[in-house]
Short mmCIF file of C-alpha atoms and ligand atoms in Angstrom, two decimals:
data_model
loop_
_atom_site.label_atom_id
_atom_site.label_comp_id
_atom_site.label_asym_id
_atom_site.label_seq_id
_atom_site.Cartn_x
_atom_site.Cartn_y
_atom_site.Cartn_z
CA UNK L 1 0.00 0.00 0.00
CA UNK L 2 3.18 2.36 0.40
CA UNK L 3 4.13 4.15 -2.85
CA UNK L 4 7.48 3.32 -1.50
CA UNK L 5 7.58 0.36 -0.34
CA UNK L 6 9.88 -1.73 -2.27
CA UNK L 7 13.08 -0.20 -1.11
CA UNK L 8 12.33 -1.51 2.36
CA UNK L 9 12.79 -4.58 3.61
CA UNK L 10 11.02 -5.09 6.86
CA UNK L 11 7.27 -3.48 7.55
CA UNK L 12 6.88 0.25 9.13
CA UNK L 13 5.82 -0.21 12.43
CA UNK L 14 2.32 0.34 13.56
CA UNK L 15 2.59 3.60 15.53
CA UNK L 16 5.14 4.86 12.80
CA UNK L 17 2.25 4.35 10.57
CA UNK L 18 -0.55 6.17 12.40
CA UNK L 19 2.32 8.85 13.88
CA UNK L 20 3.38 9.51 10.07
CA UNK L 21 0.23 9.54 8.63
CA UNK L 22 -1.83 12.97 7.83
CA UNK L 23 -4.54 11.38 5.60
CA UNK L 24 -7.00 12.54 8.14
CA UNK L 25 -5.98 16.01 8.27
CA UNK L 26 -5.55 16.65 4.62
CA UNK L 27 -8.49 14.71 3.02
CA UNK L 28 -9.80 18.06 2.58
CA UNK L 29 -7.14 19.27 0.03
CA UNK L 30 -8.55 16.38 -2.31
CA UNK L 31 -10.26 18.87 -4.54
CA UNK L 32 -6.92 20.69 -5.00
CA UNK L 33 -5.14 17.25 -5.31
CA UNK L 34 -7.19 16.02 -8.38
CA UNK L 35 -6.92 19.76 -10.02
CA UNK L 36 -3.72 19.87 -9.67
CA UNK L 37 -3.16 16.45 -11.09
CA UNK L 38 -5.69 17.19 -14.04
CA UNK L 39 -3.60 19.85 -15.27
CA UNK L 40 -0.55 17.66 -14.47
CA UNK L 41 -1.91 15.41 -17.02
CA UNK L 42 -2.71 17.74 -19.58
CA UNK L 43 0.57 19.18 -19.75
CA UNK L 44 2.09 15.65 -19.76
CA UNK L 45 -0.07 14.82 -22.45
CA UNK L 46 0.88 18.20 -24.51
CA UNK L 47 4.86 17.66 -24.35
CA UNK L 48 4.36 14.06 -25.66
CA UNK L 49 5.30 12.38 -22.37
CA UNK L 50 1.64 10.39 -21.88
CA UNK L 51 -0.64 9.55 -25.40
CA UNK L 52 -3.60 11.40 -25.23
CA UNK L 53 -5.33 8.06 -24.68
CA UNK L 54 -3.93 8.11 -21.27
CA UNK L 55 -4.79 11.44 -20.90
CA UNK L 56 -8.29 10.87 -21.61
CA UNK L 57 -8.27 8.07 -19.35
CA UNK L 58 -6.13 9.63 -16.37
CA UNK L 59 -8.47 12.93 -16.24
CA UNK L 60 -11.49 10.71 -16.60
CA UNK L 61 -10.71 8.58 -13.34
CA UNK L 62 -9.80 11.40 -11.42
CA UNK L 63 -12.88 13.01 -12.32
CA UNK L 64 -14.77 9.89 -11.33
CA UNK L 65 -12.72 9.65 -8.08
CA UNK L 66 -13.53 13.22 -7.31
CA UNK L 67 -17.37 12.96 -8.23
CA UNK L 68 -17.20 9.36 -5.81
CA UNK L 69 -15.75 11.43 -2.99
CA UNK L 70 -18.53 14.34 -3.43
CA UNK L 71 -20.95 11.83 -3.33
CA UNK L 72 -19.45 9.89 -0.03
CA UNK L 73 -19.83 6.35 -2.15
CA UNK L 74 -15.85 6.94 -1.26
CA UNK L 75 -14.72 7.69 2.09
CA UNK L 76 -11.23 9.39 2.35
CA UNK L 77 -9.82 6.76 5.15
CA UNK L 78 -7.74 3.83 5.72
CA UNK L 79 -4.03 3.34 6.52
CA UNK L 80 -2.67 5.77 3.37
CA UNK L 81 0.10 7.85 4.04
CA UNK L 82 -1.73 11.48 2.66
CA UNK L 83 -3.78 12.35 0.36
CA UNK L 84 -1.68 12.33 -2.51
CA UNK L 85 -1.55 8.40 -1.80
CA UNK L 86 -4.95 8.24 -1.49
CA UNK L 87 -5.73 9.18 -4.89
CA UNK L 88 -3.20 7.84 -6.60
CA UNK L 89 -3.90 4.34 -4.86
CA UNK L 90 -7.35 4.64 -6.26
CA UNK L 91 -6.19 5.75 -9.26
CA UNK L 92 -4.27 2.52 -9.88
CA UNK L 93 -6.88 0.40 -8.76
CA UNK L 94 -9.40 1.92 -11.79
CA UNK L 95 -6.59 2.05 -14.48
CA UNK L 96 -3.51 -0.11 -13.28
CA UNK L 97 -0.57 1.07 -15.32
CA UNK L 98 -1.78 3.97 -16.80
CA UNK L 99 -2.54 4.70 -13.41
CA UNK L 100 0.57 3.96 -12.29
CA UNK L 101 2.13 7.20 -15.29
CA UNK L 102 0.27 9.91 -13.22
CA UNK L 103 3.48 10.56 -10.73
CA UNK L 104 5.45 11.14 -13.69
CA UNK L 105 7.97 13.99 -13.74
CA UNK L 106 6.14 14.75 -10.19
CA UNK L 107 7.32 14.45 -6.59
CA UNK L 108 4.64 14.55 -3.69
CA UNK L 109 7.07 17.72 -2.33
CA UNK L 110 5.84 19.73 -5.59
CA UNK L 111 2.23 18.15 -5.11
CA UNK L 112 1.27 18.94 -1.89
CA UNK L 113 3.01 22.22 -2.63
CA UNK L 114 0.87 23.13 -4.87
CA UNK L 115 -2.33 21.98 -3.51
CA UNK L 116 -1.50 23.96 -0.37
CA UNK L 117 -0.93 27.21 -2.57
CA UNK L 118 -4.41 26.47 -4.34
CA UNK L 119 -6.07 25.81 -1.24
CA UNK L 120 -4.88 28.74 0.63
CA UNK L 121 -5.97 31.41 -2.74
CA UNK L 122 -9.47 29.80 -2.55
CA UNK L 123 -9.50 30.53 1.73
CA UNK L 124 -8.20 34.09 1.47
CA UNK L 125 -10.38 35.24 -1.59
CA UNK L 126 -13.41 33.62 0.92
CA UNK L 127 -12.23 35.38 3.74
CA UNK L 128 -11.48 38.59 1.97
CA UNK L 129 -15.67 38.20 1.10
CA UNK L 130 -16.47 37.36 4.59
CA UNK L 131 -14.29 40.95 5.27
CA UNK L 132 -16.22 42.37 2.73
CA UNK L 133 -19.68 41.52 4.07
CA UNK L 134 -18.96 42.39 7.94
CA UNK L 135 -17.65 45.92 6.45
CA UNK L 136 -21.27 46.23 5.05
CA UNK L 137 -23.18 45.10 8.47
CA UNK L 138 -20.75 47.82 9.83
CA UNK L 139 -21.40 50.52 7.44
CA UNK L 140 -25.23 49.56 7.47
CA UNK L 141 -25.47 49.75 11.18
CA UNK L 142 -23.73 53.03 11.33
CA UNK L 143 -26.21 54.51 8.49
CA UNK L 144 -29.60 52.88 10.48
CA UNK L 145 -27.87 55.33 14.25
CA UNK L 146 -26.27 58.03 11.96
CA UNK L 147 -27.76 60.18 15.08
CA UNK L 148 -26.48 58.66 18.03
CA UNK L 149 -23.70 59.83 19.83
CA UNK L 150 -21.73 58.47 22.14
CA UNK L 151 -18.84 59.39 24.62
CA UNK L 152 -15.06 58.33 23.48
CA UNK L 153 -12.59 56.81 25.44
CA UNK L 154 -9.06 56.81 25.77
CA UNK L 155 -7.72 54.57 29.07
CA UNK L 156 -11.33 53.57 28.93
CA UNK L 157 -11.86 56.90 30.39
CA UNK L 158 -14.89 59.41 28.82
CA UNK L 159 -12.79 61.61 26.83
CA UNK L 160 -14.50 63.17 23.37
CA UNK L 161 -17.83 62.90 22.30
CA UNK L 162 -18.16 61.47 18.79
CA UNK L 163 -20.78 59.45 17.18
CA UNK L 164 -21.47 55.86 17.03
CA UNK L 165 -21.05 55.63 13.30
CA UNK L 166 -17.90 57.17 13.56
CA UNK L 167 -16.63 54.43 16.45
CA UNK L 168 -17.94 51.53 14.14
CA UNK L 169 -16.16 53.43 11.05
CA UNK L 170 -12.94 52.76 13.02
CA UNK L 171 -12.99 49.22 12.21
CA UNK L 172 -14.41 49.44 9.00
CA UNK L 173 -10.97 51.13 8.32
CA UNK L 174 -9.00 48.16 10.16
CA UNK L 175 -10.88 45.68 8.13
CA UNK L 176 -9.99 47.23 5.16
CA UNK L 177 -6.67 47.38 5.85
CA UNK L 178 -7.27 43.41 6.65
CA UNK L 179 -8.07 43.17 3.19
CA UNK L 180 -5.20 44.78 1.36
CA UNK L 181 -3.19 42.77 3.51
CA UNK L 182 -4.66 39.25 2.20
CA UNK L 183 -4.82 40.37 -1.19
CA UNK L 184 -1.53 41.67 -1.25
CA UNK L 185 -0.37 38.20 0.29
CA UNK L 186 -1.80 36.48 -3.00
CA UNK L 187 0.16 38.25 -5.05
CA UNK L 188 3.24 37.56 -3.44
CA UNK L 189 3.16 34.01 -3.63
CA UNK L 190 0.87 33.31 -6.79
CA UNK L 191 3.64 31.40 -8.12
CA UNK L 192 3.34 27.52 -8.86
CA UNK L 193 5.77 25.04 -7.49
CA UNK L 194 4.30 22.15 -9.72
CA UNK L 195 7.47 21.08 -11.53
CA UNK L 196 10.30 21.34 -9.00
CA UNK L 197 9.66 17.65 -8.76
CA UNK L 198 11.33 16.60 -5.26
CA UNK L 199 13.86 19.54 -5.03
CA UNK L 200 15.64 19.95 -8.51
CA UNK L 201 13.20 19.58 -11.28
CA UNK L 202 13.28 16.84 -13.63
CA UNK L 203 14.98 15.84 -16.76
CA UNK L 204 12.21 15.72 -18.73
CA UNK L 205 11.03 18.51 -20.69
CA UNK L 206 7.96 19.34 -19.14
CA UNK L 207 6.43 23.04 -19.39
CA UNK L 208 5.59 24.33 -16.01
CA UNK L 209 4.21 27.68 -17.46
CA UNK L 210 1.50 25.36 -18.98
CA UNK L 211 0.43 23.42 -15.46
CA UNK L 212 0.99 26.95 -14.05
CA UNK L 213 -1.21 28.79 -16.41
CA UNK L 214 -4.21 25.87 -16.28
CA UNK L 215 -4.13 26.49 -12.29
CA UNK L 216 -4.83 30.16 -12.49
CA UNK L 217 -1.04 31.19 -11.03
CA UNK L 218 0.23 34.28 -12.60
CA UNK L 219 3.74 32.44 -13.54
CA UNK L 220 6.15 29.74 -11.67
CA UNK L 221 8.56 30.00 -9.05
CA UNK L 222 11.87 30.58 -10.00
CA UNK L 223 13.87 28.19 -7.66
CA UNK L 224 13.28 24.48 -6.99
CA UNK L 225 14.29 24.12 -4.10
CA UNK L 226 13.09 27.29 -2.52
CA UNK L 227 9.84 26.17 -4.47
CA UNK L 228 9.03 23.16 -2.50
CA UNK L 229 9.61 24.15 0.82
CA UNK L 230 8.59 27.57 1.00
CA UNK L 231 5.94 28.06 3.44
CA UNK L 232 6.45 32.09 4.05
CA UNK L 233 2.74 32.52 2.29
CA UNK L 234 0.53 30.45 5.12
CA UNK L 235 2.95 32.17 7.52
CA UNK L 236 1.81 35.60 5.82
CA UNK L 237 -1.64 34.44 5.73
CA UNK L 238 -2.16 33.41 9.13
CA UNK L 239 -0.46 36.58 10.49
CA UNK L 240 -2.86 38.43 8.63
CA UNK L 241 -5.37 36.32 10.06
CA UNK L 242 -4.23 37.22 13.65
CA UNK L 243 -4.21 40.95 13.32
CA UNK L 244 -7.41 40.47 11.93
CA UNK L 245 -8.56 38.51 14.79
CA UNK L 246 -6.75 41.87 17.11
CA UNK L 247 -9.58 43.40 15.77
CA UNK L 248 -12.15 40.98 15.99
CA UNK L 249 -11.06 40.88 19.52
CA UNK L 250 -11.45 44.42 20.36
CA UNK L 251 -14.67 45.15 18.79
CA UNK L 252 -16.29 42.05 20.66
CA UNK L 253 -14.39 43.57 23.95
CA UNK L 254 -16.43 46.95 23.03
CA UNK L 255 -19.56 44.85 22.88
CA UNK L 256 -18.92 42.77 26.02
CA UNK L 257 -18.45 45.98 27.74
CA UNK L 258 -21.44 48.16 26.21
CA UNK L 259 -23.62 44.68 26.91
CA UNK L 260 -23.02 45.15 30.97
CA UNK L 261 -25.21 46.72 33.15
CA UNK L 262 -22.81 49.18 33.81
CA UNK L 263 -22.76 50.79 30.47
CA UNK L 264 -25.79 49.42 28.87
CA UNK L 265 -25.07 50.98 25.77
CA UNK L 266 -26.39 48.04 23.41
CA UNK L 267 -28.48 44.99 23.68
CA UNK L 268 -26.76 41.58 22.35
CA UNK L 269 -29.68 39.38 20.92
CA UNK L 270 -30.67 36.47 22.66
CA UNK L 271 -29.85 34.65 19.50
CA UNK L 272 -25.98 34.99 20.26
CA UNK L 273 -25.92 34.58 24.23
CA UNK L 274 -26.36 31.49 26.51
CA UNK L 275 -27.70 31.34 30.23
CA UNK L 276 -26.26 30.39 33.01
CA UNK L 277 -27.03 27.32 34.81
CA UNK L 278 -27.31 28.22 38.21
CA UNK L 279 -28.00 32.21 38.09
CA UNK L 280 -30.97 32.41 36.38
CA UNK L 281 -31.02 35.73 35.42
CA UNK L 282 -27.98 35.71 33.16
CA UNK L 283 -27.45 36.42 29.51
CA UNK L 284 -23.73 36.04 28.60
CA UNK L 285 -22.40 37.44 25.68
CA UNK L 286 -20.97 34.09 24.48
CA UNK L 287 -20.50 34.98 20.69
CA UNK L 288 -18.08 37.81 21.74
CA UNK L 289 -16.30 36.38 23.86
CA UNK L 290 -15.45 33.18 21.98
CA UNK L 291 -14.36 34.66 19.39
CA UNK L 292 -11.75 36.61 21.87
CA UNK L 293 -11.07 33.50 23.41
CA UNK L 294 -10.64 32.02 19.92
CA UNK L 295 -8.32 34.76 18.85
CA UNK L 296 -5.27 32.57 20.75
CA UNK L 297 -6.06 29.70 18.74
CA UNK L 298 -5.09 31.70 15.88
CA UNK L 299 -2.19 33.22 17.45
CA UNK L 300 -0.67 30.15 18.34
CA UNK L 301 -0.91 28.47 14.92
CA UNK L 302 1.21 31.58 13.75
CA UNK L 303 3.32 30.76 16.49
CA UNK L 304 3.63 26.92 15.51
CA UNK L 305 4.11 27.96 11.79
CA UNK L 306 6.69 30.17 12.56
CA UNK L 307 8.77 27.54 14.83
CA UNK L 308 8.27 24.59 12.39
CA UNK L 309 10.10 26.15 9.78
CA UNK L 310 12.64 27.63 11.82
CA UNK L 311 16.49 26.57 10.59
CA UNK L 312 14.46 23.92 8.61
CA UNK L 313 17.50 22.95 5.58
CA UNK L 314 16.52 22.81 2.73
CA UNK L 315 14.75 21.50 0.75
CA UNK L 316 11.90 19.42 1.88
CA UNK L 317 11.40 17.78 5.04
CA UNK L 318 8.69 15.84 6.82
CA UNK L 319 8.45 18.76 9.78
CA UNK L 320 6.55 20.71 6.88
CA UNK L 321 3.60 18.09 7.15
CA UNK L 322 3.04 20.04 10.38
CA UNK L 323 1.43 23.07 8.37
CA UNK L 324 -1.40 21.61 7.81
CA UNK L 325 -3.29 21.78 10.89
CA UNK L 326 -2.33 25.34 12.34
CA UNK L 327 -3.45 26.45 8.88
CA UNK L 328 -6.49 24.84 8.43
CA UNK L 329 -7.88 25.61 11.97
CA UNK L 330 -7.29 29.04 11.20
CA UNK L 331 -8.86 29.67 8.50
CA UNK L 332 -11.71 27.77 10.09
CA UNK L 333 -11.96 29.71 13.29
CA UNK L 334 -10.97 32.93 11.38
CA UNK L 335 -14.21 32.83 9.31
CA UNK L 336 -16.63 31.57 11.19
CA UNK L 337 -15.59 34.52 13.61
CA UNK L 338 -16.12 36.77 10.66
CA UNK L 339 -19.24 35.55 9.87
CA UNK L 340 -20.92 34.96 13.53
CA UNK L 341 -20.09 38.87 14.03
CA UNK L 342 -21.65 40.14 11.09
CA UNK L 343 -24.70 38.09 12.17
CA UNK L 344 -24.48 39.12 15.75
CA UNK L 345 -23.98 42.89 14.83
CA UNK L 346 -27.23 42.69 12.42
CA UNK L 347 -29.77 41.99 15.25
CA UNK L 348 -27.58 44.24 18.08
CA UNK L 349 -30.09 46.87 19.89
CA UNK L 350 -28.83 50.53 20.56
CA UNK L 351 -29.58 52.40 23.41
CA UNK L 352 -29.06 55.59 22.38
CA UNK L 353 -30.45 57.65 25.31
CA UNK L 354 -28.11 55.65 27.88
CA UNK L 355 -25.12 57.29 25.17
CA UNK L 356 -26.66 60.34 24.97
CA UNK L 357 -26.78 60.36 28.77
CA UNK L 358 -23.34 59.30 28.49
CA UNK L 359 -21.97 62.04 27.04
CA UNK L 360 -23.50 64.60 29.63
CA UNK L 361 -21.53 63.80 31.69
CA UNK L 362 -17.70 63.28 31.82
CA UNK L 363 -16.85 66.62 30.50
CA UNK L 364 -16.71 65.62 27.08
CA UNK L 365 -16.60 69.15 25.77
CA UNK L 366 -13.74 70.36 28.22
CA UNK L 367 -11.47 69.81 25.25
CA UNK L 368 -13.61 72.53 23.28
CA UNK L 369 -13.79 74.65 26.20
CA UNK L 370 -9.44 74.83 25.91
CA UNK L 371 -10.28 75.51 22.10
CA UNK L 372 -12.30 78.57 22.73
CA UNK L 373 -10.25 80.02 24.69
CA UNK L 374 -7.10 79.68 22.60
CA UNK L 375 -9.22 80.84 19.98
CA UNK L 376 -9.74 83.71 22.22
CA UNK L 377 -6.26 84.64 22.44
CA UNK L 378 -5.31 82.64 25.49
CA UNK L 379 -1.86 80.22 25.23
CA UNK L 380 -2.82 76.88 24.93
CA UNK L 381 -1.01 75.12 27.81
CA UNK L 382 -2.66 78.36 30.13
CA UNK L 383 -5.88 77.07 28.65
CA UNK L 384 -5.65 73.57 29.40
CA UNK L 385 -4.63 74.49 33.01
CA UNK L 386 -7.18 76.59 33.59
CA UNK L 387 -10.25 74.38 31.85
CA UNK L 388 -8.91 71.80 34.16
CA UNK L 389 -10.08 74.24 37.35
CA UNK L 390 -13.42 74.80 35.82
CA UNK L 391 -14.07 71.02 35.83
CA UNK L 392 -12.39 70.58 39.55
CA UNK L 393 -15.19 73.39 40.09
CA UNK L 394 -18.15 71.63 38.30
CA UNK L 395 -17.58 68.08 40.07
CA UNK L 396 -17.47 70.23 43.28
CA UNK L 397 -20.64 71.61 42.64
CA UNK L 398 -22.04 68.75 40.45
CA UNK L 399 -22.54 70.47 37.81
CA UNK L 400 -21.77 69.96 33.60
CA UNK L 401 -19.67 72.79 32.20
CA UNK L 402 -22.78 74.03 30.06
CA UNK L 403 -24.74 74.38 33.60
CA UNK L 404 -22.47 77.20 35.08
CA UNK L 405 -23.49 80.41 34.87
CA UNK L 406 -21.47 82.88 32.82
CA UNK L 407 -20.58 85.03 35.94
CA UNK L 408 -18.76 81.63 37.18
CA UNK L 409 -16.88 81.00 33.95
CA UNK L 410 -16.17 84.55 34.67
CA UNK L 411 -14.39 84.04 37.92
CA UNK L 412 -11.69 81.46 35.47
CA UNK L 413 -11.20 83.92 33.01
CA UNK L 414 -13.16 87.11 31.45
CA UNK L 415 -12.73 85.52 27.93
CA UNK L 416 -15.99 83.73 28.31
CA UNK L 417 -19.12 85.65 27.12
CA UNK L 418 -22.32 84.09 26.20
CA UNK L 419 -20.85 82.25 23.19
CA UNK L 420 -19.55 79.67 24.97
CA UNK L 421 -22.77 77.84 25.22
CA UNK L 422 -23.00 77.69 21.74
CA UNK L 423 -19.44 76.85 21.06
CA UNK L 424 -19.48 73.48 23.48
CA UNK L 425 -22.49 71.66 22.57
CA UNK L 426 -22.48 68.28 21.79
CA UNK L 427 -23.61 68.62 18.23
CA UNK L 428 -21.45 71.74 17.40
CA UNK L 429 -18.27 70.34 18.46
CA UNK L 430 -19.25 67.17 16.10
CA UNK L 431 -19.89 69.17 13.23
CA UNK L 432 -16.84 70.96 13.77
CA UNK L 433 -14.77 67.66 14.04
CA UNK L 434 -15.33 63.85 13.03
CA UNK L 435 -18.69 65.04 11.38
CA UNK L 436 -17.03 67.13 8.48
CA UNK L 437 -14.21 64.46 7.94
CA UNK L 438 -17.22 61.68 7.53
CA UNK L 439 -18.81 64.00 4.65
N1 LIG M 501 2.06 14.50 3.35
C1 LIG M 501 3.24 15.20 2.98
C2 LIG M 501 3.18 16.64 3.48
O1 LIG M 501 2.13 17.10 3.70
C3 LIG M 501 3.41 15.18 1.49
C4 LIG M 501 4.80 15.32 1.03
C5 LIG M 501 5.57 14.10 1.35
N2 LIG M 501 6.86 14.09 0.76
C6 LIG M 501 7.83 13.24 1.14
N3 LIG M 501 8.95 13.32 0.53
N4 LIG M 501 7.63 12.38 2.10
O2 LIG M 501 4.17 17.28 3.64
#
């Protein structure tokens, strides 16, 4: 059953077997596997190396194979090595030795290199989507509140007002960024390995730009042995993954904290909390905080990427069997974040009066109140020093800055005249600021 087998004299152990074997982890690159063998074929077929009998037959069978696997009348298990033996196993048991012509001018190191790099294009152009849509449930969100404000923070401290549609804005611009970053990761390593054989190509003519072309890679890599056992991409990929999973993370800390009691600033739908089994008036925000608790899953598969390949010689070596996991849970847990925050942002309830009341208080305006009077002539630094009195003043007498009288701004600094009431409300000091950048 080994492809290899009959340079060995004595069986592979038992554990050796199930320790070396990844057929259960990368069954699901078999769609990649048979494409990338298809066009494998073809180009065999097109430099004269396999009749186009055989190449009728080959692509035929794999076809078959693949349509047997969609339908589960084949089930991807047993004791084979990968995937790649897998398929190829089957392949031999439908055609025998034609079967046996599809490894041709291929090594399994180009193979599963090259399944890995379609695999991974198909996962980032879905996640880049699954970007694209939560941008959308942002934007939308922000468009159905456009009139709620909110206080900002800084050291989770009330500090400016601004508006909610601004705050969700903020991420939109971090998930856009998230996006340039994956595409600009395709087009770094859109580059097909199919053809480096095991580590230094093969000595028959074979025409990589073909396989490369019929696989939808803008060219082929230029060394073989950096070819086959470069993993930088999933590397890239899943670092891009984990910033986007920083911000994943700190919107769904924003929503654990506007959820409490204590701010009460939004309503998380029932449909994305759980209970608690002993208190029974609970509603956890669940959603949000798995996917900050799933945020170190991705993290550490960087982290594992990063250390498998470290002072790896080249070319290929067995360690890189390793990526497949870290990689593939990523991507999992990276879109399924994407998509249960979209979902659990749709049905979120606002309540804009507990922001409004929010921004009351807190002094949000003290920062115009500085900006008057510098416009007024005063230094700024005097300013800020002497705004900060007012405010000692106001939580002395509990009052808000707009509540003092103008012959107690008076007693700070003759500057003030009745224009100051004007100048530091809410909605001025919005129009002034984010407002005209948001156009
Ligand atoms: N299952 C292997 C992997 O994922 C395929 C390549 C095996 N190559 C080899 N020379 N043993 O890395």
């Amino acid at each position: 059953m080994k492809l290899w087998g009959s340079r060995f004299t004595s069986v592979e152990s038992k554990l050796m077997e199930d320790f070396n074997s990844s057929l259960g982890i990368d069954k699901i690159l078999y769609e990649q596997d048979i494409k990338g063998s298809i066009a494998h074929v073809q180009m065999l077929s097109k430099c004269g190396i396999l009749s186009k009998e055989e190449e009728h037959l080959l692509i035929k069978s794999l076809k078959e194979i693949q349509e047997e696997i969609e339908n589960e009348n084949l089930i991807i298990e047993g004791n084979y090595e990968d995937i790649h033996s897998f398929i190829e196993t089957k392949l031999v048991g439908i055609l025998g030795d034609t079967g046996k012509k599809l490894h041709t001018a291929r090594s399994r190191n180009d193979q599963v290199a090259v399944d890995m790099k379609l695999y991974a294009k198909l996962k980032v152009k879905e996640s880049i989507y699954d970007l694209e849509q939560l941008i959308n449930v942002l934007k939308e969100l922000g468009e159905k509140n456009e009139d709620v404000i909110m206080p900002g923070y800084t050291h989770l401290q009330r500090a400016q007002v601004v508006t909610f549609k601004y705050h969700l804005l903020a991420y939109v611009s971090m998930f856009e960024r998230d996006i340039k970053r994956l595409e600009n990761a395709i087009k770094i390593f859109n580059e097909s390995p199919l053809g480096c054989c095991a580590l230094a190509g093969t000595t028959y003519s074979i025409d990589r730009k073909f396989t490369a072309k019929k696989l939808g890679f803008s060219g082929c890599v230029d060394n073989f042995l950096d070819g086959v056992s470069d993993r930088d991409y999933l590397i890239e990929i899943v670092s891009a993954f984990s910033i986007i999973m920083i911000h994943l993370s700190r919107l769904c800390e924003e929503l654990i904290l506007w959820n409490s009691n204590e701010f009460d600033f939004i309503e998380i739908s029932d449909m994305f909390a759980t209970g608690s089994s002993i208190m029974p008036q609970k509603k956890n925000p669940d959603a949000a905080e798995l996917i900050r608790g799933k945020t170190g899953r991705v993290y550490g598969s960087l982290i594992s990427l990063l250390t498998i390949m470290k002072a790896l010689p080249l070319a290929y070596n067995k360690d890189m069997q390793e990526d497949k996991e870290p990689f593939f849970d990523s991507v999992k847990t990276v879109q399924s974040s994407l998509k249960i925050m979209a979902e659990m942002l749709k049905s979120l309830e606002i309540n804009k009066n507990k922001m409004k009341k929010a921004v009351k208080t807190g002094f949000l305006n003290a920062t115009e109140v500085v900006d008057y009077l510098v416009l007024k002539g005063m230094p700024f630094r005097e300013a800020h020093g002497l705004v900060g009195s007012v405010v000692l003043y106001c939580e002395e007498k509990n009052k808000t800055i707009e509540e003092l009288k103008l012959n107690e701004l008076n007693q700070f600094s003759d500057l003030f005249d009745k224009s100051i009431y004007d100048y530091i409300k809410y909605e001025n000091s919005l129009k002034k600021g984010i407002k005209k950048e948001m156009k």
